[in-house]
mmCIF file of C-alpha atoms in Angstrom:
data_model
loop_
_atom_site.group_PDB
_atom_site.id
_atom_site.type_symbol
_atom_site.label_atom_id
_atom_site.label_comp_id
_atom_site.label_asym_id
_atom_site.label_seq_id
_atom_site.Cartn_x
_atom_site.Cartn_y
_atom_site.Cartn_z
ATOM 1 C CA UNK A 1 58.984 151.788 70.223
ATOM 2 C CA UNK A 2 61.220 150.847 73.173
ATOM 3 C CA UNK A 3 63.669 153.573 74.135
ATOM 4 C CA UNK A 4 66.285 154.341 76.724
ATOM 5 C CA UNK A 5 65.123 157.199 78.911
ATOM 6 C CA UNK A 6 67.317 159.599 80.842
ATOM 7 C CA UNK A 7 66.467 162.184 83.457
ATOM 8 C CA UNK A 8 66.958 165.045 83.797
ATOM 9 C CA UNK A 9 67.538 166.172 80.212
ATOM 10 C CA UNK A 10 69.236 169.336 81.394
ATOM 11 C CA UNK A 11 70.885 170.191 84.687
ATOM 12 C CA UNK A 12 72.547 173.405 85.773
ATOM 13 C CA UNK A 13 74.226 173.351 89.139
ATOM 14 C CA UNK A 14 76.900 175.097 91.098
ATOM 15 C CA UNK A 15 80.343 173.756 91.798
ATOM 16 C CA UNK A 16 80.403 171.508 94.835
ATOM 17 C CA UNK A 17 76.828 170.312 94.522
ATOM 18 C CA UNK A 18 75.825 166.676 94.127
ATOM 19 C CA UNK A 19 74.425 165.647 90.755
ATOM 20 C CA UNK A 20 72.446 162.476 90.117
ATOM 21 C CA UNK A 21 71.586 161.320 86.610
ATOM 22 C CA UNK A 22 69.172 158.475 86.001
ATOM 23 C CA UNK A 23 68.736 156.030 83.165
ATOM 24 C CA UNK A 24 66.034 153.504 82.417
ATOM 25 C CA UNK A 25 67.371 150.877 80.013
ATOM 26 C CA UNK A 26 65.196 149.103 77.504
ATOM 27 C CA UNK A 27 63.279 146.257 79.122
ATOM 28 C CA UNK A 28 65.122 142.984 78.574
ATOM 29 C CA UNK A 29 68.517 144.553 77.973
ATOM 30 C CA UNK A 30 71.171 143.260 80.355
ATOM 31 C CA UNK A 31 74.035 145.646 79.634
ATOM 32 C CA UNK A 32 74.201 149.333 80.469
ATOM 33 C CA UNK A 33 76.906 151.799 79.491
ATOM 34 C CA UNK A 34 77.586 155.352 80.700
ATOM 35 C CA UNK A 35 79.382 157.745 78.330
ATOM 36 C CA UNK A 36 80.455 161.360 78.560
ATOM 37 C CA UNK A 37 80.685 163.566 75.482
ATOM 38 C CA UNK A 38 82.593 166.836 75.235
ATOM 39 C CA UNK A 39 83.943 168.823 72.319
ATOM 40 C CA UNK A 40 87.505 168.360 73.499
ATOM 41 C CA UNK A 41 87.495 164.675 74.472
ATOM 42 C CA UNK A 42 84.759 163.313 72.253
ATOM 43 C CA UNK A 43 82.872 160.259 73.497
ATOM 44 C CA UNK A 44 84.385 158.636 76.592
ATOM 45 C CA UNK A 45 83.232 155.415 78.222
ATOM 46 C CA UNK A 46 82.856 155.965 81.953
ATOM 47 C CA UNK A 47 81.466 152.646 83.188
ATOM 48 C CA UNK A 48 79.412 149.638 82.160
ATOM 49 C CA UNK A 49 77.325 146.939 83.758
ATOM 50 C CA UNK A 50 76.162 143.494 82.832
ATOM 51 C CA UNK A 51 73.255 141.918 84.697
ATOM 52 C CA UNK A 52 73.501 144.868 87.120
ATOM 53 C CA UNK A 53 77.090 144.027 88.071
ATOM 54 C CA UNK A 54 79.738 146.645 87.341
ATOM 55 C CA UNK A 55 82.293 145.280 84.882
ATOM 56 C CA UNK A 56 84.535 148.269 84.439
ATOM 57 C CA UNK A 57 84.485 151.794 85.804
ATOM 58 C CA UNK A 58 88.068 152.670 84.986
ATOM 59 C CA UNK A 59 86.922 155.581 82.858
ATOM 60 C CA UNK A 60 85.468 157.422 85.849
ATOM 61 C CA UNK A 61 87.243 159.750 88.256
ATOM 62 C CA UNK A 62 86.947 157.517 91.295
ATOM 63 C CA UNK A 63 87.048 160.208 93.909
ATOM 64 C CA UNK A 64 83.909 161.974 92.739
ATOM 65 C CA UNK A 65 81.961 159.734 90.378
ATOM 66 C CA UNK A 66 79.944 156.647 91.216
ATOM 67 C CA UNK A 67 77.685 154.444 89.108
ATOM 68 C CA UNK A 68 75.140 151.921 90.333
ATOM 69 C CA UNK A 69 72.247 149.765 89.172
ATOM 70 C CA UNK A 70 69.870 149.413 92.111
ATOM 71 C CA UNK A 71 67.609 147.277 89.959
ATOM 72 C CA UNK A 72 67.268 146.131 86.357
ATOM 73 C CA UNK A 73 65.171 149.154 85.412
ATOM 74 C CA UNK A 74 67.381 151.885 86.845
ATOM 75 C CA UNK A 75 70.991 152.947 86.458
ATOM 76 C CA UNK A 76 72.380 155.996 88.221
ATOM 77 C CA UNK A 77 75.470 158.137 87.788
ATOM 78 C CA UNK A 78 76.404 160.443 90.647
ATOM 79 C CA UNK A 79 78.952 163.212 90.852
ATOM 80 C CA UNK A 80 79.854 164.533 94.282
ATOM 81 C CA UNK A 81 81.187 167.155 94.465
ATOM 82 C CA UNK A 82 80.672 168.477 90.972
ATOM 83 C CA UNK A 83 83.260 170.662 89.243
ATOM 84 C CA UNK A 84 83.067 172.916 86.157
ATOM 85 C CA UNK A 85 85.175 170.428 84.196
ATOM 86 C CA UNK A 86 82.351 167.900 84.589
ATOM 87 C CA UNK A 87 80.197 169.988 82.250
ATOM 88 C CA UNK A 88 79.320 167.666 79.377
ATOM 89 C CA UNK A 89 76.550 165.576 77.893
ATOM 90 C CA UNK A 90 76.178 162.244 79.661
ATOM 91 C CA UNK A 91 74.689 159.357 77.701
ATOM 92 C CA UNK A 92 73.351 156.064 78.870
ATOM 93 C CA UNK A 93 73.103 153.150 76.437
ATOM 94 C CA UNK A 94 71.723 149.647 76.823
ATOM 95 C CA UNK A 95 72.039 146.406 74.881
ATOM 96 C CA UNK A 96 71.323 142.684 75.007
ATOM 97 C CA UNK A 97 74.900 141.591 75.146
ATOM 98 C CA UNK A 98 78.257 143.189 75.507
ATOM 99 C CA UNK A 99 79.977 144.777 72.570
ATOM 100 C CA UNK A 100 78.726 142.591 69.761
ATOM 101 C CA UNK A 101 75.169 143.806 70.005
ATOM 102 C CA UNK A 102 73.750 147.177 69.081
ATOM 103 C CA UNK A 103 73.866 149.806 71.794
ATOM 104 C CA UNK A 104 70.723 151.878 72.133
ATOM 105 C CA UNK A 105 71.472 155.362 73.358
ATOM 106 C CA UNK A 106 69.301 157.617 75.447
ATOM 107 C CA UNK A 107 68.849 161.301 74.611
ATOM 108 C CA UNK A 108 71.485 162.364 77.131
ATOM 109 C CA UNK A 109 71.694 164.651 80.146
ATOM 110 C CA UNK A 110 73.317 167.997 79.433
ATOM 111 C CA UNK A 111 75.141 169.015 82.611
ATOM 112 C CA UNK A 112 76.451 172.507 83.251
ATOM 113 C CA UNK A 113 78.447 173.122 86.400
ATOM 114 C CA UNK A 114 78.969 176.792 87.177
ATOM 115 C CA UNK B 1 95.093 147.633 71.868
ATOM 116 C CA UNK B 2 91.930 148.466 70.006
ATOM 117 C CA UNK B 3 91.653 151.878 68.396
ATOM 118 C CA UNK B 4 89.786 153.705 65.677
ATOM 119 C CA UNK B 5 90.904 156.592 63.526
ATOM 120 C CA UNK B 6 88.592 158.639 61.369
ATOM 121 C CA UNK B 7 90.291 160.698 58.693
ATOM 122 C CA UNK B 8 88.766 164.154 58.538
ATOM 123 C CA UNK B 9 86.948 165.658 61.483
ATOM 124 C CA UNK B 10 84.762 167.628 59.069
ATOM 125 C CA UNK B 11 83.560 166.597 55.627
ATOM 126 C CA UNK B 12 81.410 168.706 53.311
ATOM 127 C CA UNK B 13 79.619 167.362 50.273
ATOM 128 C CA UNK B 14 77.072 168.790 47.874
ATOM 129 C CA UNK B 15 73.549 167.462 47.903
ATOM 130 C CA UNK B 16 73.398 164.508 45.531
ATOM 131 C CA UNK B 17 77.133 163.851 45.680
ATOM 132 C CA UNK B 18 78.871 160.737 46.952
ATOM 133 C CA UNK B 19 79.454 160.533 50.688
ATOM 134 C CA UNK B 20 82.676 158.844 51.800
ATOM 135 C CA UNK B 21 83.640 158.785 55.482
ATOM 136 C CA UNK B 22 86.849 157.010 56.323
ATOM 137 C CA UNK B 23 87.517 154.678 59.223
ATOM 138 C CA UNK B 24 90.601 152.642 60.008
ATOM 139 C CA UNK B 25 90.899 150.387 62.993
ATOM 140 C CA UNK B 26 93.504 148.573 64.976
ATOM 141 C CA UNK B 27 92.507 145.288 66.545
ATOM 142 C CA UNK B 28 94.387 142.343 68.011
ATOM 143 C CA UNK B 29 91.332 140.105 67.691
ATOM 144 C CA UNK B 30 88.808 139.545 64.879
ATOM 145 C CA UNK B 31 86.841 142.767 65.065
ATOM 146 C CA UNK B 32 83.219 143.650 65.136
ATOM 147 C CA UNK B 33 82.800 147.095 63.558
ATOM 148 C CA UNK B 34 80.036 149.662 63.758
ATOM 149 C CA UNK B 35 78.968 152.989 62.348
ATOM 150 C CA UNK B 36 76.744 155.163 64.503
ATOM 151 C CA UNK B 37 75.145 158.502 63.617
ATOM 152 C CA UNK B 38 74.329 161.364 65.956
ATOM 153 C CA UNK B 39 71.890 164.065 64.928
ATOM 154 C CA UNK B 40 71.985 167.385 66.780
ATOM 155 C CA UNK B 41 70.861 167.168 70.394
ATOM 156 C CA UNK B 42 70.249 163.435 70.187
ATOM 157 C CA UNK B 43 71.925 160.229 71.259
ATOM 158 C CA UNK B 44 73.797 157.953 68.874
ATOM 159 C CA UNK B 45 71.941 155.431 66.767
ATOM 160 C CA UNK B 46 73.242 152.476 64.825
ATOM 161 C CA UNK B 47 73.675 152.849 61.067
ATOM 162 C CA UNK B 48 75.181 149.448 60.391
ATOM 163 C CA UNK B 49 77.498 146.809 61.809
ATOM 164 C CA UNK B 50 79.945 144.176 60.617
ATOM 165 C CA UNK B 51 79.926 140.944 62.590
ATOM 166 C CA UNK B 52 82.135 138.637 60.475
ATOM 167 C CA UNK B 53 79.486 137.715 57.918
ATOM 168 C CA UNK B 54 79.347 139.550 54.561
ATOM 169 C CA UNK B 55 82.119 142.088 54.094
ATOM 170 C CA UNK B 56 79.769 144.570 52.423
ATOM 171 C CA UNK B 57 77.256 145.708 54.982
ATOM 172 C CA UNK B 58 74.125 147.655 54.176
ATOM 173 C CA UNK B 59 72.559 149.913 56.742
ATOM 174 C CA UNK B 60 69.731 152.339 57.160
ATOM 175 C CA UNK B 61 69.134 155.471 55.089
ATOM 176 C CA UNK B 62 71.035 154.134 52.068
ATOM 177 C CA UNK B 63 74.424 153.850 53.778
ATOM 178 C CA UNK B 64 76.790 150.945 53.361
ATOM 179 C CA UNK B 65 80.296 150.025 54.474
ATOM 180 C CA UNK B 66 82.866 147.536 53.312
ATOM 181 C CA UNK B 67 85.143 145.637 55.656
ATOM 182 C CA UNK B 68 88.645 145.325 54.186
ATOM 183 C CA UNK B 69 90.880 143.296 56.431
ATOM 184 C CA UNK B 70 94.011 143.879 54.368
ATOM 185 C CA UNK B 71 93.567 147.627 54.713
ATOM 186 C CA UNK B 72 92.118 147.501 58.251
ATOM 187 C CA UNK B 73 89.413 149.801 56.981
ATOM 188 C CA UNK B 74 85.657 150.101 57.289
ATOM 189 C CA UNK B 75 84.732 153.153 55.211
ATOM 190 C CA UNK B 76 81.154 154.396 55.090
ATOM 191 C CA UNK B 77 79.576 155.414 51.792
ATOM 192 C CA UNK B 78 76.307 156.658 50.374
ATOM 193 C CA UNK B 79 75.843 157.231 46.628
ATOM 194 C CA UNK B 80 73.840 160.438 46.914
ATOM 195 C CA UNK B 81 73.868 162.801 49.873
ATOM 196 C CA UNK B 82 70.664 164.258 51.225
ATOM 197 C CA UNK B 83 70.312 167.309 53.401
ATOM 198 C CA UNK B 84 69.012 165.112 56.194
ATOM 199 C CA UNK B 85 72.358 163.245 56.290
ATOM 200 C CA UNK B 86 74.045 166.202 57.995
ATOM 201 C CA UNK B 87 75.157 164.792 61.350
ATOM 202 C CA UNK B 88 78.114 163.446 63.319
ATOM 203 C CA UNK B 89 79.259 159.947 62.343
ATOM 204 C CA UNK B 90 81.173 157.629 64.634
ATOM 205 C CA UNK B 91 83.057 154.481 63.718
ATOM 206 C CA UNK B 92 83.569 151.933 66.491
ATOM 207 C CA UNK B 93 85.353 148.631 67.111
ATOM 208 C CA UNK B 94 84.900 146.024 69.801
ATOM 209 C CA UNK B 95 87.344 145.735 72.669
ATOM 210 C CA UNK B 96 89.770 142.838 72.920
ATOM 211 C CA UNK B 97 87.497 140.951 75.285
ATOM 212 C CA UNK B 98 84.403 141.851 73.289
ATOM 213 C CA UNK B 99 83.187 143.546 76.425
ATOM 214 C CA UNK B 100 82.917 147.120 75.215
ATOM 215 C CA UNK B 101 83.058 149.294 72.120
ATOM 216 C CA UNK B 102 85.818 151.761 71.321
ATOM 217 C CA UNK B 103 84.504 154.809 69.498
ATOM 218 C CA UNK B 104 86.446 156.941 67.074
ATOM 219 C CA UNK B 105 86.590 160.740 67.386
ATOM 220 C CA UNK B 106 83.769 161.277 64.930
ATOM 221 C CA UNK B 107 83.365 163.005 61.576
ATOM 222 C CA UNK B 108 80.963 165.883 61.147
ATOM 223 C CA UNK B 109 79.206 165.714 57.784
ATOM 224 C CA UNK B 110 77.805 168.873 56.218
ATOM 225 C CA UNK B 111 75.600 168.741 53.114
ATOM 226 C CA UNK B 112 75.604 171.820 50.926
ATOM 227 C CA UNK B 113 72.452 172.586 48.932
#
């Protein structure tokens, strides 16, 4: 059963530290999405890629967040420096096409910034 | 602009009772619509989707949804609730360029024994 994998599953860090979250999309999927989920804001789209090219990252705080796809099997989301308000669950999802296809979500990275 | 509203952030039903979760959308283009479910400590998974074919869409776990263009609605139903249906349910609509999906705020479903 093909699945999206995310590492780490949990991360506790101190304010000001760099955080890197990794995602391995399902083999053959050409779109990757990064979401953030909090109780207050719900599910927010941060950025998405098609064929490794970033299509939109307008949902991300530009000064501290960055998203990349170094290759087709790896997507990364970095926060530098991290702040307590970044505490959330970060999900990666992949799909075969843009919005018309099913998105397959990973299990998420639960980030706590102290 | 595309948007989704879900009436009721929390819904409680008795086991065996009808489940009805409401979703209304706003779209300036013919929409594709989705329902996703999120179980505790897991990612979202697709329940069903409408992609301009049949207006009544059947999904997994006995759920179905009906696309009603005149009402701009896509409500999710299940005839008989099971304890395992307790989860968060998200309705979603495609963006205007069909490049992304806009998720609603979610409805938390509780099933009472």
